[in-house]
mmCIF file of C-alpha atoms in Angstrom:
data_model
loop_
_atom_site.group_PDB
_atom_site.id
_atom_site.type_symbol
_atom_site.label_atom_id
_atom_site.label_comp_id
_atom_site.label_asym_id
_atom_site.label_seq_id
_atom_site.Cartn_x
_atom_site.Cartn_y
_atom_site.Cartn_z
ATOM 1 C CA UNK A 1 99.533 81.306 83.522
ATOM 2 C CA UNK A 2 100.357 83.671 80.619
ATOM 3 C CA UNK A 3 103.351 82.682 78.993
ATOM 4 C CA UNK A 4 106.376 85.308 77.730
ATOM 5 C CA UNK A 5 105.304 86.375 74.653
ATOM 6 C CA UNK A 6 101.390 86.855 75.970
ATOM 7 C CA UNK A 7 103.610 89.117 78.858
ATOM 8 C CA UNK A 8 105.078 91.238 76.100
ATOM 9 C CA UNK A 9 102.019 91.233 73.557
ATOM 10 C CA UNK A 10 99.908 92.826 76.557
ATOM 11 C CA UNK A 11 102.534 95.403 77.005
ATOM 12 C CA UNK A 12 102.511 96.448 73.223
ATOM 13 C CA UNK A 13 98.764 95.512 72.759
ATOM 14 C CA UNK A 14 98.334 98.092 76.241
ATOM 15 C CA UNK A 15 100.271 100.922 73.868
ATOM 16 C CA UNK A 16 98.562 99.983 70.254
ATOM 17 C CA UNK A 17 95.033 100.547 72.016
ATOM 18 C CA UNK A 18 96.214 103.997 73.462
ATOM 19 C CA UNK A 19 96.731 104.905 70.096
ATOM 20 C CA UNK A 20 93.963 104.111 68.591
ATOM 21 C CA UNK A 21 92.247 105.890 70.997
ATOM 22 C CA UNK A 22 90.181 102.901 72.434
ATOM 23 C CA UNK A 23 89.575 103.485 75.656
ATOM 24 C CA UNK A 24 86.307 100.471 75.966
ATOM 25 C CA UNK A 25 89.226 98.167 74.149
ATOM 26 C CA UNK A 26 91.347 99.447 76.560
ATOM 27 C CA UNK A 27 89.996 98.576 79.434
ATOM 28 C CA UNK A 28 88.747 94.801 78.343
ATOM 29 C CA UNK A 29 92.681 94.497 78.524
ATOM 30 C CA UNK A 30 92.224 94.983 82.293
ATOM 31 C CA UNK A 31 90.595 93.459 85.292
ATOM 32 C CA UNK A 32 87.872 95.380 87.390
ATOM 33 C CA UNK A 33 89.761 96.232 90.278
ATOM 34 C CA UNK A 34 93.101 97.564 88.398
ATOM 35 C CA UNK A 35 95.446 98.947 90.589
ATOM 36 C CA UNK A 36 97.702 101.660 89.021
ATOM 37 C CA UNK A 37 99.799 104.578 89.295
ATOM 38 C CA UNK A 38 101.501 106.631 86.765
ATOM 39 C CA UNK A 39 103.737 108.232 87.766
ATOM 40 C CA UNK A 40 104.936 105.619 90.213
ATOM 41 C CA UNK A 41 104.643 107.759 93.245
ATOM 42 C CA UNK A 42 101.608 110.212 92.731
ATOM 43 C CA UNK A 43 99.155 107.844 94.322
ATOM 44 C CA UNK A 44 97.716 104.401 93.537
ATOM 45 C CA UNK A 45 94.398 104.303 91.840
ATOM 46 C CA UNK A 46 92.263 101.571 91.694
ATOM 47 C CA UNK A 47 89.181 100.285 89.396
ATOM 48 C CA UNK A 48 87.828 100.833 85.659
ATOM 49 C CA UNK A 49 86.563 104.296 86.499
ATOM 50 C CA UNK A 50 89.615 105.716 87.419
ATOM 51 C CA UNK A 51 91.926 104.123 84.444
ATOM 52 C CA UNK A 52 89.330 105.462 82.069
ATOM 53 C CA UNK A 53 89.431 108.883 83.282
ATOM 54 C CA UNK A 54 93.634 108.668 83.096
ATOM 55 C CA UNK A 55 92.912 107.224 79.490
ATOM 56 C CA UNK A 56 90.385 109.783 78.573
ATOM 57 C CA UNK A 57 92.567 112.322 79.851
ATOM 58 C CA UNK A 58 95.966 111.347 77.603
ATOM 59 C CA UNK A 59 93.364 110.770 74.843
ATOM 60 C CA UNK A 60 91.986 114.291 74.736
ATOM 61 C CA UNK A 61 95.739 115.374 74.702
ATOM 62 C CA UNK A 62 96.239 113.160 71.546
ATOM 63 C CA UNK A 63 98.570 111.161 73.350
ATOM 64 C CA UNK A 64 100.974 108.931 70.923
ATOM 65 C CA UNK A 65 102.527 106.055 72.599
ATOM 66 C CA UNK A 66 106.037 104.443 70.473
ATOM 67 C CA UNK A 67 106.643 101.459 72.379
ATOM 68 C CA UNK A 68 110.144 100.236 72.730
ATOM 69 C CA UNK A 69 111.092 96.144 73.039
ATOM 70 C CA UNK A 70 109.696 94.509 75.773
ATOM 71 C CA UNK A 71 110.635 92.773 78.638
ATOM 72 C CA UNK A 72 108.806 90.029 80.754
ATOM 73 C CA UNK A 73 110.100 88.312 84.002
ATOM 74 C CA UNK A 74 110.343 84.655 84.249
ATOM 75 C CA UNK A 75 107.642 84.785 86.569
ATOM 76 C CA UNK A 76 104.566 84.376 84.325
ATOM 77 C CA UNK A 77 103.351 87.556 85.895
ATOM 78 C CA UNK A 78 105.190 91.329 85.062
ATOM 79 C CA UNK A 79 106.485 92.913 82.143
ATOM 80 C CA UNK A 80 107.593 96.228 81.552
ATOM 81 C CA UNK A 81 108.291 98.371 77.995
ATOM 82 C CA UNK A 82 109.726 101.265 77.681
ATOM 83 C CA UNK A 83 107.424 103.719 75.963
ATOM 84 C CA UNK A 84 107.896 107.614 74.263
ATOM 85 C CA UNK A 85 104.461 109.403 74.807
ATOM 86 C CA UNK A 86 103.893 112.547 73.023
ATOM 87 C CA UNK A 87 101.122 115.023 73.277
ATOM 88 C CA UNK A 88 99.589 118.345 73.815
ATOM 89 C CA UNK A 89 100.431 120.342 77.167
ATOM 90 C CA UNK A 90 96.901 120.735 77.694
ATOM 91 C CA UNK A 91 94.424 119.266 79.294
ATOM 92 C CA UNK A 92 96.991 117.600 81.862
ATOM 93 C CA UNK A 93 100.063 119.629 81.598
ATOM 94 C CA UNK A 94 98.865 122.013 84.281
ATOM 95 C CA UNK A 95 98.538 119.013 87.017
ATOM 96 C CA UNK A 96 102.010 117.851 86.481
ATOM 97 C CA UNK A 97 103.068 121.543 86.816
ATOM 98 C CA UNK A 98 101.389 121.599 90.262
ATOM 99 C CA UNK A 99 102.822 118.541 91.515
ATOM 100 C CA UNK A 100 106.103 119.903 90.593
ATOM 101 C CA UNK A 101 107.006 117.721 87.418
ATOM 102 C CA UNK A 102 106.960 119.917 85.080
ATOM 103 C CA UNK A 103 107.365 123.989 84.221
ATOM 104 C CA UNK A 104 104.856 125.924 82.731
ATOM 105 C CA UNK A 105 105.621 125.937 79.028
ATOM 106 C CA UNK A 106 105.194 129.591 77.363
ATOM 107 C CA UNK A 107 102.362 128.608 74.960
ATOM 108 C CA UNK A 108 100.228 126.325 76.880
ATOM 109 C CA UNK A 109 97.625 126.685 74.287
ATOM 110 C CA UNK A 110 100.262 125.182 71.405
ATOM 111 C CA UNK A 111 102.870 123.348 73.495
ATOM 112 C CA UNK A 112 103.463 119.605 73.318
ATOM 113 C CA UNK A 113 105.394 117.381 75.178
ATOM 114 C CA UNK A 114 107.566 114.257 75.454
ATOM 115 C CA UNK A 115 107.186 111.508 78.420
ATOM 116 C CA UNK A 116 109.789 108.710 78.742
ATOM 117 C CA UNK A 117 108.831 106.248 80.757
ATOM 118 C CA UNK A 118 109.050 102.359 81.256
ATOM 119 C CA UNK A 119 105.369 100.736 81.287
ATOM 120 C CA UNK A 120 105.381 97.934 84.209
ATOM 121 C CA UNK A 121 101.944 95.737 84.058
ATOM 122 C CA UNK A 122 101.157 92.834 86.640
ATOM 123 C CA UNK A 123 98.833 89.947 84.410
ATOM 124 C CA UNK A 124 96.558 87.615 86.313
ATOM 125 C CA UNK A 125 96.550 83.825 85.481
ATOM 126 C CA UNK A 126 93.558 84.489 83.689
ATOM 127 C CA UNK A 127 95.151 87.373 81.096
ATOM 128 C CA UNK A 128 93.794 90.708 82.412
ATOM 129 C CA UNK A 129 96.234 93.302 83.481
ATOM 130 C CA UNK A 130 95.526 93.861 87.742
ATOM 131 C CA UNK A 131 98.647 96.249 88.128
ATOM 132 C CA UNK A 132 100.068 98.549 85.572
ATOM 133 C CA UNK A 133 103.198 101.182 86.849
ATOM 134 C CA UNK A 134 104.536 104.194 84.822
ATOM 135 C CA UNK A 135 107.853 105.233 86.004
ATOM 136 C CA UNK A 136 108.807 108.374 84.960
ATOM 137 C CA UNK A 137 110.263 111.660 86.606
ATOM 138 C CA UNK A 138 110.825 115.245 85.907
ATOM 139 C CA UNK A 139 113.876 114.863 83.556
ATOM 140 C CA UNK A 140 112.164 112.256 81.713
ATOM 141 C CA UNK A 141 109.800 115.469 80.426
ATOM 142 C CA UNK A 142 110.582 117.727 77.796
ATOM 143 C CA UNK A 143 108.946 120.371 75.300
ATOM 144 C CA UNK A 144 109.008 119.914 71.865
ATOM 145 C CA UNK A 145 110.017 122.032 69.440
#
């Protein structure tokens, strides 16, 4: 069973990768049959092809994640981080607009935006991430400047 601080490296490694833009790396952090959602409540997804269509999608929006201190539970299993993602409006901006997240900015083209969220992941006994929740809402998006 992974221990606390294998919880909470997974969690930062999970952001560090996003960064870097390494979506294989990624998704060696991650079993086969993921299940995941983000945002908690626009539909569960499950499998390597549809995380690494999410990933490529953040990635081609030049998605930044700044991790916050993480948390694990004393259950060997979940830990969660709270994360600030930051990015351009475009590619995905105009699906969160149309399931009612988030207003058209002016400039699509040029806007960016900010995501708060907290980062929940589920880790086998093995290592590999199986469940991985973003919970976030509309007032946890905003435009930037």
């Amino acid at each position: 069973m992974p221990d606390e601080a294998t919880l909470k490296a997974l969690a930062l490694e999970h952001c560090r990768r996003v960064n870097a833009a390494d979506v294989e790396g990624l998704l060696k952090l991650y079993a086969l049959n993921v299940r995941f959602e983000d945002p908690v409540g626009a539909g569960e997804r499950i499998g390597h092809g549809a995380l690494r269509s999410h990933i490529a999608g953040a990635i081609a929006a030049g998605v930044q994640d700044e991790p916050g201190v993480p948390v694990a539970a004393p259950d060997s299993r979940h830990a969660a981080v709270p994360v600030t993602a930051r990015m351009s409006y475009l590619p995905n901006g105009p699906v969160l607009v149309r399931h009612g997240l988030l207003t058209p900015p002016a400039e699509p083209r040029t806007a960016r935006m900010e995501v708060r969220c907290v980062l929940v992941i589920g880790v086998r006994p093995d290592g590999l991430i199986d469940d991985m929740r973003a919970y976030w809402g509309p007032t946890d998006v905003r435009y930037l400047a």
